[in-house]
């Protein structure tokens, strides 16, 4: 009996336990149904609006029992999201346009640096060097096919000496070309400004080229003005640079004693002879100006340098170089100005209100190697060791009696006549 009672008791307790478990499961299912109905998307809605939209559309299609009001609500939400998306796209377009405008307004030097290469951090003191040598332009032979064909024969390493000449300077042209031949310079070309000069060069075996008829050139030649003819070179040189050639521009009143291409640096847009006669005037110096009325601030420091000679300079085919030629030619076409003054103003004047300066690099040639006639006749020939020094070129730019002085220079340096220069005064007679 005892054993049976224990069995019954044990069975009763197990039944109670099972019934409790069943009740708990049933309650859980009931509560779950309630929450499933009340919160169809769950407690934590971490989905993106796009995911919610997809889930909602699935529920609409898979739950035919859901009310039409719920469907309309979901549709309105979708429309609202589409409108917001369109608004965001418009904002993106506006911001992109503003960004482009900001990019266009950036500093030109910074933009140039970004084009030329990637940005770098500044190195240690003494190691930082700025850009000096601008890249050359892409050659464009369509500018002048006839000249392009000629330059392929004449130029060496895509560089050559170029001189402009008309029949009025034929005798100086003869001394000029003979000195070039004597030194052994093969890459040079005379731009003949008239038919007589072209025929003369051909008879002398001098490489020459005559431009096609040009009303602007013809009108300048009719004036027979040296300054007007000098201004032509800036227009004519542009084609050489566009074709991708570096030019050593030379006036005719120059005697060549060495090959100038052996003494160029080629690290700047423009490399020019100076009108200076010593280290200060040729390369620059600090000049102090005095104004006594200012009392304590009576002294003001200024930086000065004597001008570059626009009759002898080396110019590389770069964008700043071409811009320089365009600026000078434009100003000379609008007013009667001295081409050398305009040439230097465009090279040196900085940007200031109402004016954008030229971003061109420049180098001053060694004034003892590329010598002007003031250095020779006023200074050097009076030195005791003068006979032992031989410059690369001598430019008779300071004296109006050019031809006799050119011939005397040849007599002295080439033929060894020691007193060939003595008869000439330091300056001119007027």
CSV table of C-alpha atoms in Angstrom, one decimal:
chain,number,residue,atom,x,y,z
A,1,UNK,CA,0.0,0.0,0.0
A,2,UNK,CA,2.7,2.3,0.9
A,3,UNK,CA,4.5,1.7,-2.4
A,4,UNK,CA,1.3,2.3,-4.3
A,5,UNK,CA,0.6,5.6,-2.5
A,6,UNK,CA,4.0,6.8,-3.3
A,7,UNK,CA,3.5,5.9,-6.9
A,8,UNK,CA,0.3,7.8,-7.1
A,9,UNK,CA,1.7,10.8,-5.4
A,10,UNK,CA,4.7,10.8,-7.7
A,11,UNK,CA,2.5,10.5,-10.7
A,12,UNK,CA,0.3,13.3,-9.5
A,13,UNK,CA,3.2,15.7,-9.0
A,14,UNK,CA,4.5,14.9,-12.5
A,15,UNK,CA,1.1,15.7,-13.9
A,16,UNK,CA,1.0,19.0,-12.1
A,17,UNK,CA,4.4,19.7,-13.4
A,18,UNK,CA,3.4,18.9,-17.1
A,19,UNK,CA,0.2,21.0,-16.8
A,20,UNK,CA,2.2,24.0,-15.5
A,21,UNK,CA,4.7,23.6,-18.4
A,22,UNK,CA,1.8,23.4,-20.9
A,23,UNK,CA,0.3,26.5,-19.4
A,24,UNK,CA,3.6,28.4,-19.6
A,25,UNK,CA,4.0,27.4,-23.3
A,26,UNK,CA,0.5,28.4,-24.1
A,27,UNK,CA,0.9,31.8,-22.3
A,28,UNK,CA,4.1,32.4,-24.3
A,29,UNK,CA,2.4,31.7,-27.6
A,30,UNK,CA,-0.5,33.9,-26.7
A,31,UNK,CA,1.8,36.8,-25.7
A,32,UNK,CA,3.9,36.3,-28.8
A,33,UNK,CA,0.8,36.5,-31.0
A,34,UNK,CA,-0.1,39.8,-29.3
A,35,UNK,CA,3.3,41.3,-29.8
A,36,UNK,CA,3.5,40.0,-33.4
A,37,UNK,CA,0.3,41.7,-34.1
A,38,UNK,CA,1.1,44.9,-32.2
A,39,UNK,CA,4.8,45.2,-33.4
A,40,UNK,CA,5.0,43.5,-36.9
A,41,UNK,CA,8.6,44.9,-37.4
A,42,UNK,CA,9.9,43.9,-34.0
A,43,UNK,CA,11.1,46.0,-31.0
A,44,UNK,CA,14.5,47.2,-32.5
A,45,UNK,CA,14.1,48.7,-36.0
A,46,UNK,CA,17.8,48.8,-37.0
A,47,UNK,CA,17.1,48.4,-40.7
A,48,UNK,CA,17.8,51.3,-43.2
A,49,UNK,CA,14.8,53.1,-44.7
A,50,UNK,CA,15.5,51.1,-47.9
A,51,UNK,CA,15.4,47.8,-46.0
A,52,UNK,CA,12.2,48.8,-44.2
A,53,UNK,CA,10.7,49.7,-47.5
A,54,UNK,CA,11.6,46.3,-49.0
A,55,UNK,CA,10.3,44.5,-45.9
A,56,UNK,CA,7.1,46.5,-45.9
A,57,UNK,CA,6.5,45.7,-49.5
A,58,UNK,CA,7.0,42.0,-48.9
A,59,UNK,CA,4.6,42.1,-46.0
A,60,UNK,CA,2.0,43.8,-48.1
A,61,UNK,CA,2.3,41.1,-50.8
A,62,UNK,CA,2.5,38.2,-48.4
A,63,UNK,CA,-0.2,39.3,-46.0
A,64,UNK,CA,-3.5,39.6,-47.9
A,65,UNK,CA,-5.3,40.1,-44.6
A,66,UNK,CA,-3.5,43.4,-43.9
A,67,UNK,CA,-5.8,46.4,-44.3
A,68,UNK,CA,-5.8,48.7,-47.3
A,69,UNK,CA,-5.0,51.6,-44.9
A,70,UNK,CA,-1.7,50.1,-44.0
A,71,UNK,CA,-0.9,49.7,-47.7
A,72,UNK,CA,-1.7,53.3,-48.4
A,73,UNK,CA,0.5,54.4,-45.4
A,74,UNK,CA,3.4,52.4,-46.8
A,75,UNK,CA,3.0,53.9,-50.2
A,76,UNK,CA,3.0,57.4,-48.8
A,77,UNK,CA,6.2,56.6,-46.9
A,78,UNK,CA,7.8,55.4,-50.1
A,79,UNK,CA,6.8,58.6,-51.9
A,80,UNK,CA,8.2,60.7,-49.1
A,81,UNK,CA,11.5,58.9,-49.2
A,82,UNK,CA,11.7,59.3,-53.0
A,83,UNK,CA,11.1,63.1,-52.6
A,84,UNK,CA,13.9,63.3,-49.9
A,85,UNK,CA,16.2,61.4,-52.2
A,86,UNK,CA,15.6,63.8,-55.0
A,87,UNK,CA,16.3,66.7,-52.7
A,88,UNK,CA,19.6,65.2,-51.6
A,89,UNK,CA,20.6,64.7,-55.3
A,90,UNK,CA,19.9,68.4,-55.9
A,91,UNK,CA,22.0,69.4,-52.9
A,92,UNK,CA,24.9,67.2,-54.1
A,93,UNK,CA,24.8,68.8,-57.6
A,94,UNK,CA,24.8,72.3,-56.0
A,95,UNK,CA,27.8,71.4,-53.7
A,96,UNK,CA,29.6,69.9,-56.7
A,97,UNK,CA,29.2,73.1,-58.7
A,98,UNK,CA,30.4,75.2,-55.7
A,99,UNK,CA,33.4,72.9,-55.4
A,100,UNK,CA,34.3,73.4,-59.1
A,101,UNK,CA,34.0,77.1,-58.7
A,102,UNK,CA,36.3,77.1,-55.7
A,103,UNK,CA,38.8,75.0,-57.6
A,104,UNK,CA,38.8,77.5,-60.5
A,105,UNK,CA,39.6,80.3,-58.0
A,106,UNK,CA,42.6,78.7,-56.5
A,107,UNK,CA,46.0,80.3,-56.6
A,108,UNK,CA,47.6,79.8,-60.0
A,109,UNK,CA,51.0,78.7,-58.6
A,110,UNK,CA,49.3,76.0,-56.5
A,111,UNK,CA,47.3,74.8,-59.5
A,112,UNK,CA,50.5,74.7,-61.6
A,113,UNK,CA,52.3,72.7,-58.8
A,114,UNK,CA,49.5,70.2,-58.7
A,115,UNK,CA,49.7,69.7,-62.4
A,116,UNK,CA,53.4,69.3,-62.5
A,117,UNK,CA,53.6,66.7,-59.8
A,118,UNK,CA,52.3,65.4,-56.5
A,119,UNK,CA,52.4,67.4,-53.4
A,120,UNK,CA,55.4,66.9,-51.0
A,121,UNK,CA,56.2,67.8,-47.5
A,122,UNK,CA,58.8,70.4,-46.9
A,123,UNK,CA,62.2,68.8,-46.1
A,124,UNK,CA,64.9,69.9,-43.7
A,125,UNK,CA,66.3,73.5,-43.7
A,126,UNK,CA,68.5,74.0,-46.7
A,127,UNK,CA,67.0,71.2,-48.8
A,128,UNK,CA,63.9,72.9,-50.1
A,129,UNK,CA,64.0,74.1,-53.7
A,130,UNK,CA,61.2,75.7,-55.7
A,131,UNK,CA,60.3,74.9,-59.3
A,132,UNK,CA,62.3,76.8,-61.8
A,133,UNK,CA,62.2,74.8,-65.1
A,134,UNK,CA,58.7,74.9,-66.6
A,135,UNK,CA,57.7,72.0,-68.9
A,136,UNK,CA,57.9,72.6,-72.6
A,137,UNK,CA,54.8,72.8,-74.7
A,138,UNK,CA,53.5,70.1,-77.0
A,139,UNK,CA,54.9,70.9,-80.5
A,140,UNK,CA,52.2,71.9,-83.0
A,141,UNK,CA,53.5,71.6,-86.6
A,142,UNK,CA,50.2,72.8,-88.0
A,143,UNK,CA,51.1,76.3,-87.0
A,144,UNK,CA,53.7,76.6,-89.8
A,145,UNK,CA,54.4,73.3,-91.7
A,146,UNK,CA,57.0,75.0,-94.0
A,147,UNK,CA,59.0,76.3,-91.0
A,148,UNK,CA,58.6,73.1,-89.1
A,149,UNK,CA,60.2,71.2,-92.1
A,150,UNK,CA,63.1,73.6,-92.2
A,151,UNK,CA,63.8,73.6,-88.5
A,152,UNK,CA,64.1,69.8,-88.6
A,153,UNK,CA,67.1,70.3,-90.8
A,154,UNK,CA,68.7,73.3,-89.1
A,155,UNK,CA,68.2,72.9,-85.4
A,156,UNK,CA,70.3,70.7,-83.1
A,157,UNK,CA,68.7,69.3,-79.9
A,158,UNK,CA,65.6,71.4,-80.8
A,159,UNK,CA,67.5,74.7,-80.4
A,160,UNK,CA,69.0,77.2,-82.7
A,161,UNK,CA,70.2,80.9,-83.1
A,162,UNK,CA,67.6,83.1,-84.8
A,163,UNK,CA,68.2,86.6,-86.2
A,164,UNK,CA,66.0,89.0,-88.0
A,165,UNK,CA,67.5,91.0,-90.8
A,166,UNK,CA,66.6,93.3,-93.8
A,167,UNK,CA,68.8,94.6,-96.6
A,168,UNK,CA,69.7,97.8,-94.6
A,169,UNK,CA,72.0,95.7,-92.2
A,170,UNK,CA,73.6,93.6,-94.9
A,171,UNK,CA,77.2,94.6,-94.1
A,172,UNK,CA,76.7,93.8,-90.4
A,173,UNK,CA,74.9,90.6,-91.3
A,174,UNK,CA,78.1,89.6,-93.2
A,175,UNK,CA,80.3,90.1,-90.1
A,176,UNK,CA,77.7,88.3,-87.9
A,177,UNK,CA,77.4,85.3,-90.1
A,178,UNK,CA,81.1,85.0,-90.8
A,179,UNK,CA,81.8,84.9,-87.0
A,180,UNK,CA,79.2,82.2,-86.5
A,181,UNK,CA,80.8,80.1,-89.3
A,182,UNK,CA,84.3,80.7,-87.9
A,183,UNK,CA,83.3,79.3,-84.5
A,184,UNK,CA,81.6,76.3,-86.2
A,185,UNK,CA,78.0,76.8,-85.1
A,186,UNK,CA,75.7,74.9,-87.5
A,187,UNK,CA,72.3,75.6,-85.9
A,188,UNK,CA,71.4,79.1,-86.9
A,189,UNK,CA,68.8,80.8,-89.1
A,190,UNK,CA,68.3,84.2,-90.5
A,191,UNK,CA,64.6,85.4,-90.8
A,192,UNK,CA,64.8,87.5,-93.9
A,193,UNK,CA,62.4,90.4,-93.9
A,194,UNK,CA,62.7,91.1,-97.6
A,195,UNK,CA,63.6,89.2,-100.8
A,196,UNK,CA,67.0,90.9,-101.2
A,197,UNK,CA,68.1,89.6,-97.9
A,198,UNK,CA,66.9,86.1,-98.7
A,199,UNK,CA,68.9,86.1,-101.9
A,200,UNK,CA,72.0,87.5,-100.2
A,201,UNK,CA,71.9,84.8,-97.5
A,202,UNK,CA,71.4,82.1,-100.2
A,203,UNK,CA,74.4,83.4,-102.1
A,204,UNK,CA,76.5,83.4,-98.9
A,205,UNK,CA,75.4,79.9,-97.8
A,206,UNK,CA,73.6,81.2,-94.8
A,207,UNK,CA,70.4,79.3,-93.7
A,208,UNK,CA,67.5,81.7,-94.3
A,209,UNK,CA,63.8,81.7,-94.1
A,210,UNK,CA,61.3,84.3,-95.4
A,211,UNK,CA,57.8,84.4,-93.9
A,212,UNK,CA,54.7,84.3,-96.1
A,213,UNK,CA,53.3,87.7,-97.0
A,214,UNK,CA,51.9,89.4,-93.9
A,215,UNK,CA,50.2,92.8,-93.8
A,216,UNK,CA,51.3,93.6,-90.3
A,217,UNK,CA,55.0,92.8,-91.1
A,218,UNK,CA,54.9,94.7,-94.3
A,219,UNK,CA,53.5,97.8,-92.6
A,220,UNK,CA,56.3,97.7,-90.0
A,221,UNK,CA,59.0,97.3,-92.6
A,222,UNK,CA,57.7,100.3,-94.5
A,223,UNK,CA,58.5,102.5,-91.5
A,224,UNK,CA,62.2,101.5,-91.7
A,225,UNK,CA,62.4,102.1,-87.9
A,226,UNK,CA,64.9,99.9,-86.0
A,227,UNK,CA,62.6,99.9,-82.9
A,228,UNK,CA,59.7,98.8,-85.0
A,229,UNK,CA,61.7,96.0,-86.6
A,230,UNK,CA,62.9,94.9,-83.2
A,231,UNK,CA,59.3,94.6,-82.1
A,232,UNK,CA,58.6,92.1,-84.9
A,233,UNK,CA,60.8,89.5,-83.3
A,234,UNK,CA,58.3,88.9,-80.5
A,235,UNK,CA,55.6,88.0,-83.1
A,236,UNK,CA,57.9,85.9,-85.2
A,237,UNK,CA,59.5,84.0,-82.3
A,238,UNK,CA,56.1,82.7,-81.2
A,239,UNK,CA,55.9,80.3,-84.1
A,240,UNK,CA,59.3,78.8,-83.2
A,241,UNK,CA,58.2,78.2,-79.6
A,242,UNK,CA,54.9,76.7,-80.7
A,243,UNK,CA,56.8,74.3,-82.9
A,244,UNK,CA,58.7,73.2,-79.8
A,245,UNK,CA,62.1,74.8,-80.4
A,246,UNK,CA,64.2,76.8,-78.0
A,247,UNK,CA,65.6,80.0,-79.6
A,248,UNK,CA,68.7,82.0,-78.9
A,249,UNK,CA,67.5,85.3,-80.3
A,250,UNK,CA,70.4,87.4,-81.7
A,251,UNK,CA,70.6,90.9,-83.0
A,252,UNK,CA,72.9,91.4,-86.0
A,253,UNK,CA,75.4,93.7,-84.2
A,254,UNK,CA,77.0,90.7,-82.4
A,255,UNK,CA,80.3,89.0,-82.9
A,256,UNK,CA,80.6,85.3,-81.9
A,257,UNK,CA,83.9,84.2,-80.5
A,258,UNK,CA,82.8,80.9,-78.9
A,259,UNK,CA,79.8,78.6,-79.2
A,260,UNK,CA,77.1,80.0,-76.9
A,261,UNK,CA,75.3,76.7,-76.6
A,262,UNK,CA,78.2,75.4,-74.5
A,263,UNK,CA,77.6,78.1,-71.8
A,264,UNK,CA,73.8,78.0,-71.3
A,265,UNK,CA,72.1,76.7,-68.2
A,266,UNK,CA,68.6,76.0,-69.7
A,267,UNK,CA,67.0,76.0,-66.3
A,268,UNK,CA,64.7,79.0,-66.8
A,269,UNK,CA,62.1,80.3,-69.2
A,270,UNK,CA,64.3,83.2,-70.2
A,271,UNK,CA,68.1,83.4,-70.0
A,272,UNK,CA,69.3,86.9,-71.1
A,273,UNK,CA,72.3,89.1,-71.6
A,274,UNK,CA,72.5,92.1,-69.2
A,275,UNK,CA,73.1,95.7,-69.9
A,276,UNK,CA,74.9,95.9,-66.6
A,277,UNK,CA,78.7,96.4,-66.5
A,278,UNK,CA,79.6,94.9,-63.1
A,279,UNK,CA,78.3,92.5,-60.5
A,280,UNK,CA,75.9,95.0,-58.9
A,281,UNK,CA,74.3,96.4,-62.0
A,282,UNK,CA,74.1,93.0,-63.8
A,283,UNK,CA,72.9,90.9,-60.9
A,284,UNK,CA,71.1,93.3,-58.7
A,285,UNK,CA,71.8,95.4,-55.6
A,286,UNK,CA,70.2,97.1,-52.6
A,287,UNK,CA,70.0,100.9,-53.4
A,288,UNK,CA,69.1,103.2,-50.5
A,289,UNK,CA,66.9,106.2,-51.1
A,290,UNK,CA,66.9,109.2,-48.7
A,291,UNK,CA,64.0,111.4,-47.8
A,292,UNK,CA,65.2,113.9,-45.0
A,293,UNK,CA,61.6,115.0,-44.3
A,294,UNK,CA,60.8,111.6,-42.9
A,295,UNK,CA,63.2,112.0,-40.0
A,296,UNK,CA,63.9,108.7,-38.3
A,297,UNK,CA,62.6,106.8,-41.4
A,298,UNK,CA,64.5,109.0,-43.9
A,299,UNK,CA,66.2,106.0,-45.5
A,300,UNK,CA,64.3,103.5,-47.7
A,301,UNK,CA,65.8,100.5,-49.3
A,302,UNK,CA,65.1,99.6,-52.9
A,303,UNK,CA,66.2,96.7,-55.1
A,304,UNK,CA,67.7,97.6,-58.5
A,305,UNK,CA,69.0,95.7,-61.5
A,306,UNK,CA,70.0,96.9,-64.9
A,307,UNK,CA,67.7,95.7,-67.7
A,308,UNK,CA,68.0,92.6,-69.8
A,309,UNK,CA,69.1,93.1,-73.4
A,310,UNK,CA,66.2,92.2,-75.7
A,311,UNK,CA,68.7,91.7,-78.5
A,312,UNK,CA,70.3,88.6,-77.1
A,313,UNK,CA,68.4,86.1,-75.0
A,314,UNK,CA,67.6,82.4,-74.9
A,315,UNK,CA,64.0,81.5,-74.6
A,316,UNK,CA,62.5,78.0,-74.0
A,317,UNK,CA,59.2,76.8,-75.5
A,318,UNK,CA,57.0,77.1,-72.4
A,319,UNK,CA,53.6,78.6,-71.6
A,320,UNK,CA,55.1,81.5,-69.6
A,321,UNK,CA,57.6,82.2,-72.5
A,322,UNK,CA,54.8,82.3,-75.1
A,323,UNK,CA,52.7,84.5,-72.7
A,324,UNK,CA,55.7,86.9,-72.5
A,325,UNK,CA,55.9,87.2,-76.3
A,326,UNK,CA,52.2,87.8,-76.5
A,327,UNK,CA,52.2,90.5,-73.9
A,328,UNK,CA,55.1,92.4,-75.4
A,329,UNK,CA,53.8,92.1,-78.9
A,330,UNK,CA,50.4,93.3,-77.8
A,331,UNK,CA,51.7,96.4,-76.0
A,332,UNK,CA,54.0,97.3,-78.9
A,333,UNK,CA,51.1,97.0,-81.4
A,334,UNK,CA,49.1,99.6,-79.4
A,335,UNK,CA,51.7,102.3,-78.6
A,336,UNK,CA,55.0,103.6,-79.7
A,337,UNK,CA,57.2,102.0,-77.0
A,338,UNK,CA,60.8,100.7,-76.8
A,339,UNK,CA,60.7,96.9,-77.1
A,340,UNK,CA,63.5,96.4,-74.5
A,341,UNK,CA,61.7,98.5,-71.9
A,342,UNK,CA,58.4,96.6,-72.4
A,343,UNK,CA,60.3,93.2,-72.4
A,344,UNK,CA,61.8,94.0,-69.0
A,345,UNK,CA,58.6,95.4,-67.5
A,346,UNK,CA,56.7,92.3,-68.3
A,347,UNK,CA,59.4,90.1,-66.9
A,348,UNK,CA,59.9,92.0,-63.7
A,349,UNK,CA,56.7,93.9,-62.7
A,350,UNK,CA,54.9,91.9,-59.9
A,351,UNK,CA,51.2,91.3,-59.6
A,352,UNK,CA,49.4,94.2,-58.0
A,353,UNK,CA,45.8,95.6,-58.0
A,354,UNK,CA,44.6,95.7,-61.6
A,355,UNK,CA,47.6,93.8,-63.0
A,356,UNK,CA,48.6,90.1,-63.1
A,357,UNK,CA,52.4,89.7,-63.2
A,358,UNK,CA,54.0,87.1,-65.5
A,359,UNK,CA,55.0,83.9,-63.7
A,360,UNK,CA,58.2,83.3,-65.8
A,361,UNK,CA,61.6,82.2,-64.4
A,362,UNK,CA,64.6,84.1,-65.6
A,363,UNK,CA,68.4,83.9,-65.4
A,364,UNK,CA,71.0,86.6,-66.0
A,365,UNK,CA,73.9,85.5,-68.2
A,366,UNK,CA,77.5,86.0,-67.1
A,367,UNK,CA,78.2,89.5,-68.2
A,368,UNK,CA,81.9,88.7,-68.8
A,369,UNK,CA,81.0,85.8,-71.1
A,370,UNK,CA,78.1,87.4,-72.9
A,371,UNK,CA,79.5,90.9,-73.0
A,372,UNK,CA,78.1,94.2,-74.0
A,373,UNK,CA,80.2,96.9,-75.6
A,374,UNK,CA,80.2,99.2,-72.5
A,375,UNK,CA,82.1,96.5,-70.6
A,376,UNK,CA,84.5,96.0,-73.4
A,377,UNK,CA,85.3,99.6,-74.4
A,378,UNK,CA,85.0,101.4,-71.1
A,379,UNK,CA,86.3,98.8,-68.7
A,380,UNK,CA,87.9,95.6,-69.9
A,381,UNK,CA,90.2,96.9,-72.6
A,382,UNK,CA,91.9,99.2,-70.0
A,383,UNK,CA,92.8,96.2,-67.8
A,384,UNK,CA,96.4,95.0,-67.9
A,385,UNK,CA,95.4,91.3,-68.3
A,386,UNK,CA,92.7,92.1,-70.9
A,387,UNK,CA,94.5,90.3,-73.8
A,388,UNK,CA,94.2,87.0,-72.0
A,389,UNK,CA,90.4,87.0,-71.7
A,390,UNK,CA,88.1,85.9,-74.5
A,391,UNK,CA,84.3,86.2,-74.1
A,392,UNK,CA,81.7,84.1,-75.8
A,393,UNK,CA,80.0,86.9,-77.7
A,394,UNK,CA,80.4,90.7,-77.9
A,395,UNK,CA,77.3,92.8,-78.5
A,396,UNK,CA,77.9,96.3,-79.8
A,397,UNK,CA,74.7,97.6,-78.2
A,398,UNK,CA,76.1,100.7,-76.5
A,399,UNK,CA,77.6,102.4,-79.5
A,400,UNK,CA,76.0,103.7,-82.7
A,401,UNK,CA,79.1,103.1,-84.9
A,402,UNK,CA,78.4,99.4,-84.8
A,403,UNK,CA,80.0,98.1,-88.1
A,404,UNK,CA,83.6,99.6,-87.5
A,405,UNK,CA,83.6,98.4,-83.9
A,406,UNK,CA,82.5,94.9,-85.0
A,407,UNK,CA,85.3,94.8,-87.5
A,408,UNK,CA,87.8,96.0,-84.9
A,409,UNK,CA,86.7,93.2,-82.5
A,410,UNK,CA,87.3,90.6,-85.2
A,411,UNK,CA,90.7,92.2,-85.9
A,412,UNK,CA,91.6,92.1,-82.2
A,413,UNK,CA,90.3,88.6,-81.1
A,414,UNK,CA,90.6,86.7,-84.4
A,415,UNK,CA,93.5,88.3,-86.3
A,416,UNK,CA,95.5,89.3,-83.2
A,417,UNK,CA,95.9,93.0,-84.0
A,418,UNK,CA,96.7,94.4,-80.5
A,419,UNK,CA,95.9,98.0,-81.2
A,420,UNK,CA,92.6,97.3,-83.1
A,421,UNK,CA,90.5,98.8,-80.4
A,422,UNK,CA,92.6,101.8,-79.4
A,423,UNK,CA,91.1,104.3,-81.8
A,424,UNK,CA,87.6,104.1,-80.4
A,425,UNK,CA,86.4,106.3,-77.5
A,426,UNK,CA,84.9,104.7,-74.5
A,427,UNK,CA,81.4,106.0,-75.4
A,428,UNK,CA,80.1,107.7,-78.5
A,429,UNK,CA,80.8,111.1,-79.8
A,430,UNK,CA,77.2,112.3,-79.3
